Amino acid sequence: MQTSFTKQQLENKENKSSESILRKCVHCGMCNATCPTYAINGDELEGPRGRIYLIKDMLENNKPANQTITKHIDSCLSCYGCMTTCPSGVNYMHLIDHGRNHVEETYKRPLLDRLFRNILSYTLPKPNVFLFLAFATKIIRPFSFLMPEFLSNSLNLMPKKIPSKKIKTQKIYPSEGKKTVARVALLTGCVQRIISPEINESTIRLLNRHDVEVVVLPKIDCCGSLNHHLGKRELAHVSFTQNIELWHEEYLKNGLDAIISNTSGCGTTLKDYGFILRNNKELKKKAKKISELTKDITEYLDENLKLKIKNNNEKKYKIAYHSACSMQHGQKIHDQPKNLIKQTGNIVLDVPEGHICCGSAGRYNILHQKMAKSLLKNKVENIEKISPDFISTGNIGCMTQIGSGTKIPIVHTIEVMDWLTGGPKPYKLKNF
Ligand code: SF4
Ligand code: SF4
């Protein structure tokens, strides 16, 4: 695609990167074929090609965002299905991130919109604040019928069960064996550690049982992606900077073989720290190192450890594997989670139309409920078609979203692997 940035505009490093992305696009429109918002709305501006044009126009013409542009940029799920389809290798992820920052810097949203986005931005990334919110919503939930639909739907996404166990903040979880084969840091996350603390517990247990020492740095919680995707650059960079400095210090002082993420949405952002901080003289090398060290837990297990399977069940479970968009499109992890489950002797079922988003997309199912519900309905229909015993996935957002639409239990892949290598059975599978 031809671009017409001026020399002066290209002195801005963000514009320079986006220009090289735009130049790769040949506007063939193949990406529209796999874009969920284009498929549902059938509008060119609701697809990747249309959004690319909108961003190009804003950046080249120093144009502030307006209500229409903001609507189309906001409605993108950041599922990155378009990147998998694009034959020209257009990095839509980096372009939409730039577009979102531009919208945030040049458009004043209506008051309620601003307020709601600010609430999400200040509560979700902080586990203690989110825990308080979870308590508060438990009290007001019985009165949700008095609230506008938008708010009562948001309440439904909050955890019904408040975690009774303490959030793990102990720094070192030693390996169980006499020798330690590796030492890794674990990102315990923000929302996930409140909604499903068992995911971190399973991760630590399984790694320790396989002679891996796990380090949890208590000051690290949010990876920064929530604010990053809301276009809140400064807030996101506070998380990025803190995480990079702390992990890098640990890497230099005590050594780290990997940084483990068990939420693929967060893992995608950690693996992008190197790019995001590329223009920061002080942090760019450290950020690059953190991205290189980052592995999804399934990727790490499949590539580094020989698992001690203890599946003595007579019954072979039919397990539907839901690949989160951030896993398959964001990190290009396809076979590793399925390889692990197959090692246990159970049957892995692929979900039909598995490349299409379930509608969770981080904050999306709160801010764009109509679209998120349509995508959820399609996802649940596709899962129910294959009649699995339960569903396995690697992203807390998908677990919450899909779990709200079906009675089929949904668990994290690491919970399945922990159980079938000697850990406790996940509580959601207690009737199996
Ligand atoms: S598929 Fe790629 S090259 Fe074609 S329009 Fe979409 S982004 Fe551009
Ligand atoms: S990231 Fe997903 S929703 Fe956004 S344009 Fe690409 S395919 Fe469409």
Coordinates of C-alpha atoms and ligand atoms in Angstrom, one line a residue:
M1 CA 0.0 0.0 0.0
Q2 CA 1.3 3.4 -0.9
T3 CA 1.8 5.8 2.0
S4 CA 2.2 9.6 2.1
F5 CA 3.8 10.4 5.4
T6 CA 6.0 13.5 5.4
K7 CA 9.7 13.4 6.4
Q8 CA 8.8 15.2 9.6
Q9 CA 6.1 12.7 10.4
L10 CA 8.5 9.8 9.9
E11 CA 10.8 11.3 12.5
N12 CA 8.3 10.0 15.0
K13 CA 9.4 6.4 15.6
E14 CA 5.8 5.2 16.2
N15 CA 4.8 6.6 12.8
K16 CA 7.9 5.0 11.2
S17 CA 7.0 1.6 12.5
S18 CA 3.4 1.9 11.4
E19 CA 4.4 3.1 8.0
S20 CA 6.4 0.0 7.3
I21 CA 3.5 -2.1 8.5
L22 CA 1.1 -0.2 6.2
R23 CA 3.4 -0.6 3.2
K24 CA 3.1 -4.4 3.5
C25 CA -0.7 -4.4 3.1
V26 CA -1.8 -5.1 -0.5
H27 CA -5.5 -4.5 0.4
C28 CA -6.5 -7.9 -0.9
G29 CA -9.2 -8.2 1.8
M30 CA -8.4 -11.8 2.6
C31 CA -8.2 -10.9 6.3
N32 CA -11.9 -9.9 6.3
A33 CA -12.8 -13.5 5.7
T34 CA -11.7 -14.5 9.2
C35 CA -12.6 -11.4 11.1
P36 CA -15.5 -12.0 13.6
T37 CA -16.7 -8.4 13.6
Y38 CA -16.8 -8.2 9.8
A39 CA -18.6 -11.6 9.6
I40 CA -21.3 -10.4 12.0
N41 CA -21.7 -6.7 11.0
G42 CA -20.9 -7.1 7.2
D43 CA -19.4 -3.6 7.1
E44 CA -16.0 -2.9 5.6
L45 CA -15.1 -0.6 8.5
E46 CA -15.8 -3.4 10.9
G47 CA -13.0 -5.5 9.3
P48 CA -9.2 -5.3 9.5
R49 CA -8.8 -3.8 6.0
G50 CA -11.2 -1.0 6.9
R51 CA -9.6 -0.4 10.2
I52 CA -6.2 -0.2 8.6
Y53 CA -7.5 2.5 6.3
L54 CA -8.9 4.4 9.2
I55 CA -5.6 4.3 11.1
K56 CA -3.6 5.2 8.0
D57 CA -5.9 8.2 7.4
M58 CA -5.5 9.5 11.0
L59 CA -1.8 9.1 11.1
E60 CA -0.9 10.5 7.7
N61 CA -3.2 13.5 8.0
N62 CA -2.6 14.2 11.7
K63 CA -6.3 13.7 12.0
P64 CA -7.9 13.4 15.5
A65 CA -10.2 10.4 16.0
N66 CA -13.9 11.1 16.0
Q67 CA -16.9 9.2 17.2
T68 CA -17.2 6.9 14.1
I69 CA -13.5 6.1 13.9
T70 CA -13.4 5.4 17.6
K71 CA -16.4 3.0 17.3
H72 CA -14.7 0.9 14.6
I73 CA -11.3 0.8 16.4
D74 CA -13.0 0.0 19.7
S75 CA -15.0 -2.8 18.2
C76 CA -11.9 -4.7 17.2
L77 CA -11.4 -7.7 19.5
S78 CA -7.6 -7.8 19.1
C79 CA -8.1 -11.5 18.4
Y80 CA -5.5 -11.3 15.6
G81 CA -7.3 -13.9 13.4
C82 CA -6.6 -11.5 10.6
M83 CA -2.8 -11.8 11.1
T84 CA -3.0 -15.6 10.7
T85 CA -4.9 -15.2 7.4
C86 CA -2.9 -12.3 5.9
P87 CA -0.6 -13.5 3.1
S88 CA 1.6 -10.4 3.3
G89 CA 2.6 -10.6 7.0
V90 CA 0.9 -7.4 8.0
N91 CA 1.5 -6.9 11.7
Y92 CA -2.0 -5.7 12.5
M93 CA -1.4 -6.1 16.3
H94 CA 1.2 -3.3 16.3
L95 CA -0.9 -1.1 14.0
I96 CA -4.1 -1.4 16.1
D97 CA -2.1 -0.7 19.3
H98 CA -0.8 2.5 17.7
G99 CA -4.3 3.3 16.5
R100 CA -5.7 2.9 20.0
N101 CA -3.1 5.2 21.5
H102 CA -3.9 7.8 18.9
V103 CA -7.7 7.5 19.6
E104 CA -7.0 7.9 23.4
E105 CA -4.8 10.9 22.8
T106 CA -7.0 12.8 20.3
Y107 CA -10.6 11.9 21.2
K108 CA -12.7 12.9 24.2
R109 CA -15.1 10.1 24.9
P110 CA -18.6 10.8 26.3
L111 CA -18.5 11.1 30.1
L112 CA -20.1 7.7 30.9
D113 CA -17.8 5.8 28.5
R114 CA -14.7 7.6 30.0
L115 CA -15.9 6.8 33.5
F116 CA -16.5 3.1 32.9
R117 CA -13.2 2.6 31.1
N118 CA -11.4 4.4 33.9
I119 CA -13.0 2.1 36.4
L120 CA -11.9 -1.0 34.5
S121 CA -8.4 0.5 34.1
Y122 CA -8.0 1.2 37.8
T123 CA -9.7 -1.9 39.3
L124 CA -9.0 -5.0 37.1
P125 CA -5.2 -4.8 37.1
K126 CA -5.0 -4.5 40.9
P127 CA -5.8 -7.9 42.6
N128 CA -6.7 -6.4 46.0
V129 CA -9.0 -3.7 44.5
F130 CA -10.5 -6.4 42.3
L131 CA -11.1 -8.6 45.3
F132 CA -12.9 -5.8 47.1
L133 CA -15.0 -5.3 44.0
A134 CA -15.8 -9.0 43.9
F135 CA -17.0 -8.8 47.5
A136 CA -19.1 -5.7 46.8
T137 CA -20.7 -7.3 43.7
K138 CA -21.6 -10.3 45.8
I139 CA -23.7 -8.1 48.1
I140 CA -25.4 -6.1 45.3
R141 CA -26.0 -9.1 42.9
P142 CA -29.5 -9.9 44.3
F143 CA -30.6 -6.4 43.2
S144 CA -29.2 -6.7 39.7
F145 CA -32.7 -6.9 38.3
L146 CA -33.1 -3.2 39.2
M147 CA -30.0 -2.2 37.1
P148 CA -29.7 -1.3 33.5
E149 CA -29.0 -4.5 31.3
F150 CA -25.4 -3.3 30.7
L151 CA -24.5 -3.3 34.4
S152 CA -26.4 -6.5 35.3
N153 CA -24.6 -8.3 32.5
S154 CA -21.2 -7.0 33.8
L155 CA -22.1 -8.2 37.3
N156 CA -22.8 -11.7 35.8
L157 CA -19.1 -11.9 34.7
M158 CA -17.8 -11.3 38.2
P159 CA -16.9 -14.4 40.3
K160 CA -19.8 -16.0 42.1
K161 CA -17.4 -17.6 44.5
I162 CA -15.0 -15.4 46.5
P163 CA -11.6 -17.2 46.9
S164 CA -11.2 -18.5 50.4
K165 CA -7.6 -19.4 50.0
K166 CA -4.9 -16.8 50.4
I167 CA -3.3 -15.5 47.2
K168 CA 0.1 -17.0 46.9
T169 CA 2.8 -14.5 47.3
Q170 CA 5.6 -16.6 48.8
K171 CA 8.7 -16.0 46.8
I172 CA 10.2 -19.4 46.1
Y173 CA 8.5 -22.7 45.6
P174 CA 11.4 -25.3 45.6
S175 CA 11.5 -28.4 43.4
E176 CA 10.4 -31.6 45.1
G177 CA 13.3 -33.7 43.9
K178 CA 16.9 -33.8 45.1
K179 CA 18.1 -32.0 42.0
T180 CA 16.6 -28.9 40.5
V181 CA 16.4 -29.2 36.7
A182 CA 15.4 -25.6 36.0
R183 CA 14.4 -22.4 37.7
V184 CA 11.5 -20.3 36.3
A185 CA 9.5 -17.2 37.3
L186 CA 5.7 -17.4 37.2
L187 CA 3.5 -14.5 36.3
T188 CA 0.6 -15.0 38.7
G189 CA -1.5 -12.3 37.1
C190 CA -4.2 -9.9 38.4
V191 CA -7.8 -11.0 37.7
Q192 CA -6.9 -14.7 37.3
R193 CA -5.4 -15.1 40.7
I194 CA -8.7 -13.9 42.2
I195 CA -11.1 -15.7 40.0
S196 CA -9.2 -19.0 39.7
P197 CA -6.4 -19.3 42.1
E198 CA -6.3 -23.0 41.4
I199 CA -4.6 -22.2 38.0
N200 CA -1.4 -20.9 39.7
E201 CA -1.6 -23.6 42.3
S202 CA -1.7 -26.3 39.7
T203 CA 1.1 -24.7 37.7
I204 CA 3.4 -24.5 40.8
R205 CA 2.6 -28.0 42.0
L206 CA 3.2 -29.6 38.6
L207 CA 6.5 -27.8 38.0
N208 CA 7.8 -28.5 41.6
R209 CA 6.8 -32.2 41.1
H210 CA 9.0 -32.3 38.0
D211 CA 12.0 -30.8 39.7
V212 CA 11.5 -27.2 38.6
E213 CA 11.9 -24.4 41.1
V214 CA 9.3 -21.6 40.8
V215 CA 9.9 -18.0 41.8
V216 CA 7.0 -15.6 42.3
L217 CA 7.9 -12.0 42.6
P218 CA 5.2 -10.5 44.9
K219 CA 5.3 -7.0 43.3
I220 CA 4.5 -8.3 39.9
D221 CA 0.8 -8.8 39.2
C222 CA -0.6 -7.3 36.0
C223 CA 1.3 -7.7 32.8
G224 CA -0.1 -4.3 31.5
S225 CA -2.1 -5.7 28.6
L226 CA -5.5 -4.5 29.9
N227 CA -4.4 -0.9 29.9
H228 CA -2.4 -1.4 26.7
H229 CA -5.5 -2.6 24.9
L230 CA -7.6 0.3 26.4
G231 CA -5.1 2.7 24.8
K232 CA -4.0 3.8 28.2
R233 CA -0.3 4.1 27.3
E234 CA 1.1 5.6 30.5
L235 CA -0.6 3.2 32.9
A236 CA 0.4 0.2 30.8
H237 CA 4.0 1.4 30.8
V238 CA 4.1 1.6 34.6
S239 CA 3.4 -2.1 34.6
F240 CA 5.8 -2.9 31.8
T241 CA 8.7 -1.0 33.4
Q242 CA 8.2 -2.5 36.8
N243 CA 7.9 -6.0 35.5
I244 CA 10.9 -5.8 33.3
E245 CA 13.1 -4.3 36.0
L246 CA 12.1 -6.9 38.6
W247 CA 12.4 -10.0 36.4
H248 CA 15.6 -8.8 34.8
E249 CA 17.2 -8.2 38.3
E250 CA 16.1 -11.7 39.3
Y251 CA 17.5 -13.1 36.0
L252 CA 20.9 -11.4 36.7
K253 CA 21.1 -12.2 40.4
N254 CA 19.8 -15.7 40.7
G255 CA 19.2 -17.0 37.1
L256 CA 16.0 -17.8 35.3
D257 CA 15.5 -20.4 32.6
A258 CA 12.1 -19.1 31.7
I259 CA 9.3 -16.7 32.6
I260 CA 6.1 -18.7 32.6
S261 CA 2.7 -17.4 31.7
N262 CA -0.4 -19.4 32.2
T263 CA -2.8 -16.9 30.6
S264 CA -2.2 -16.7 26.9
G265 CA -3.5 -13.1 26.7
C266 CA -0.8 -12.0 29.1
G267 CA 1.9 -14.2 27.5
T268 CA 1.2 -12.5 24.1
T269 CA 2.0 -9.1 25.7
L270 CA 5.1 -10.3 27.6
K271 CA 6.4 -11.7 24.3
D272 CA 5.8 -8.2 22.8
Y273 CA 7.6 -6.2 25.5
G274 CA 10.7 -6.2 23.4
F275 CA 8.8 -4.5 20.5
I276 CA 6.8 -2.2 22.8
L277 CA 9.9 -0.8 24.5
R278 CA 12.1 -0.8 21.4
N279 CA 12.5 3.0 21.5
N280 CA 13.4 3.1 25.2
K281 CA 17.1 3.4 25.5
E282 CA 17.3 2.2 29.1
L283 CA 14.9 -0.7 28.9
K284 CA 15.0 -2.0 25.4
K285 CA 17.7 -4.7 26.0
K286 CA 16.1 -5.8 29.2
A287 CA 12.6 -5.9 27.6
K288 CA 13.9 -8.0 24.7
K289 CA 15.4 -10.5 27.2
I290 CA 12.1 -10.7 29.1
S291 CA 10.3 -11.4 25.9
E292 CA 12.8 -14.1 24.9
L293 CA 12.5 -15.8 28.3
T294 CA 8.7 -15.9 28.2
K295 CA 7.0 -19.2 27.5
D296 CA 3.4 -20.3 27.8
I297 CA 3.2 -23.1 30.4
T298 CA 2.1 -25.6 27.8
E299 CA 4.9 -24.6 25.4
Y300 CA 7.4 -24.9 28.3
L301 CA 6.1 -28.3 29.4
D302 CA 5.9 -29.8 25.9
E303 CA 9.4 -28.6 24.9
N304 CA 11.3 -29.0 28.2
L305 CA 10.0 -31.7 30.5
K306 CA 9.1 -35.4 30.3
L307 CA 5.9 -35.6 32.3
K308 CA 5.3 -38.4 34.8
I309 CA 1.7 -39.3 33.7
K310 CA -0.4 -41.1 36.4
N311 CA -3.6 -41.5 34.6
N312 CA -5.0 -44.7 35.9
N313 CA -8.6 -44.0 34.9
E314 CA -10.3 -46.7 33.0
K315 CA -12.4 -44.1 31.3
K316 CA -11.0 -42.1 28.5
Y317 CA -12.3 -38.5 28.6
K318 CA -13.3 -36.6 25.5
I319 CA -11.7 -33.2 26.0
A320 CA -12.6 -30.3 23.7
Y321 CA -9.6 -28.1 23.4
H322 CA -10.5 -24.5 22.9
S323 CA -7.5 -22.6 21.6
A324 CA -7.6 -19.0 22.8
C325 CA -7.0 -16.4 20.1
S326 CA -4.0 -15.1 22.0
M327 CA -2.6 -18.6 22.0
Q328 CA -3.1 -19.5 18.4
H329 CA -3.0 -16.2 16.6
G330 CA -1.1 -14.1 19.1
Q331 CA 1.6 -16.7 20.1
K332 CA 1.2 -19.2 17.2
I333 CA 1.0 -22.0 19.8
H334 CA -1.1 -24.8 18.2
D335 CA 0.0 -28.3 18.9
Q336 CA 1.8 -28.1 22.3
P337 CA -1.3 -28.0 24.6
K338 CA -2.9 -30.9 22.6
N339 CA 0.3 -32.9 22.7
L340 CA 0.3 -32.7 26.4
I341 CA -3.3 -33.9 26.8
K342 CA -2.7 -36.7 24.3
Q343 CA 0.2 -37.9 26.4
T344 CA -2.4 -38.7 29.2
G345 CA -4.2 -41.1 26.9
N346 CA -7.4 -39.1 26.7
I347 CA -9.1 -38.0 23.5
V348 CA -8.6 -34.4 22.3
L349 CA -11.4 -33.0 20.2
D350 CA -10.9 -29.9 18.0
V351 CA -13.7 -27.3 18.2
P352 CA -15.3 -26.6 14.8
E353 CA -14.5 -23.1 13.6
G354 CA -11.9 -23.0 16.4
H355 CA -10.1 -20.1 14.8
I356 CA -13.0 -17.7 15.6
C357 CA -12.9 -15.7 18.9
C358 CA -15.3 -16.6 21.8
G359 CA -16.0 -12.9 22.5
S360 CA -14.0 -12.7 25.7
A361 CA -11.0 -10.7 24.5
G362 CA -9.9 -9.2 27.8
R363 CA -12.2 -6.3 28.6
Y364 CA -14.3 -6.8 25.4
N365 CA -17.2 -8.8 26.8
I366 CA -17.8 -6.0 29.3
L367 CA -17.6 -3.1 26.8
H368 CA -19.2 -4.7 23.8
Q369 CA -21.8 -7.1 25.2
K370 CA -23.9 -7.6 22.1
M371 CA -21.0 -8.7 19.9
A372 CA -19.5 -10.8 22.7
K373 CA -22.8 -12.6 23.2
S374 CA -23.2 -13.4 19.5
L375 CA -19.7 -14.8 19.4
L376 CA -20.3 -16.8 22.6
K377 CA -23.5 -18.3 21.2
N378 CA -21.6 -19.5 18.1
K379 CA -18.7 -20.8 20.2
V380 CA -21.0 -22.8 22.6
E381 CA -23.0 -24.3 19.7
N382 CA -19.7 -25.5 18.1
I383 CA -18.5 -27.0 21.3
E384 CA -21.8 -28.7 22.1
K385 CA -21.9 -30.2 18.6
I386 CA -18.9 -32.4 19.5
S387 CA -20.3 -33.5 22.9
P388 CA -17.1 -33.4 25.0
D389 CA -17.0 -34.5 28.7
F390 CA -15.3 -31.2 29.5
I391 CA -13.4 -28.3 27.9
S392 CA -9.8 -27.4 28.3
T393 CA -8.2 -24.1 27.5
G394 CA -5.3 -21.8 28.4
N395 CA -6.8 -18.4 29.0
I396 CA -8.8 -17.2 32.0
G397 CA -10.8 -14.8 29.8
C398 CA -12.1 -17.7 27.6
M399 CA -12.8 -19.8 30.7
T400 CA -15.1 -17.1 32.1
Q401 CA -16.8 -16.3 28.9
I402 CA -17.4 -19.8 27.7
G403 CA -18.3 -20.9 31.2
S404 CA -21.1 -18.3 31.3
G405 CA -22.7 -19.9 28.2
T406 CA -22.6 -23.7 28.8
K407 CA -23.0 -26.3 31.5
I408 CA -20.1 -28.3 30.2
P409 CA -17.3 -27.8 32.7
I410 CA -14.3 -25.8 31.5
V411 CA -10.9 -26.0 33.1
H412 CA -7.4 -24.8 32.4
T413 CA -5.1 -27.2 30.5
I414 CA -2.6 -27.0 33.4
E415 CA -5.3 -28.2 35.9
V416 CA -5.9 -31.2 33.6
M417 CA -2.2 -31.9 33.4
D418 CA -1.6 -31.4 37.1
W419 CA -4.4 -33.8 37.9
L420 CA -3.2 -36.5 35.5
T421 CA 0.4 -36.3 36.8
G422 CA -0.5 -36.8 40.4
G423 CA -2.2 -33.6 41.6
P424 CA -5.8 -33.2 42.9
K425 CA -8.8 -33.4 40.6
P426 CA -10.0 -30.0 39.5
Y427 CA -13.1 -29.1 41.6
K428 CA -15.1 -28.4 38.5
L429 CA -14.6 -32.0 37.5
K430 CA -15.6 -33.5 40.9
N431 CA -18.5 -35.4 39.4
F432 CA -16.3 -37.3 36.9
Ligands
SF4_1 S1 -5.0 -9.8 4.2 FE1 -3.2 -8.6 4.8 S2 -2.6 -7.6 2.8 FE2 -4.7 -8.3 2.6 S3 -5.9 -6.5 3.2 FE3 -5.7 -7.8 5.0 S4 -3.9 -6.9 6.0 FE4 -3.9 -6.2 3.9
SF4_2 S1 -8.0 -8.5 15.5 FE1 -9.8 -9.8 15.2 S2 -11.6 -8.4 15.3 FE2 -9.7 -7.1 15.0 S3 -9.7 -6.8 12.8 FE3 -8.4 -8.6 13.3 S4 -9.7 -10.4 13.0 FE4 -11.0 -8.5 13.2

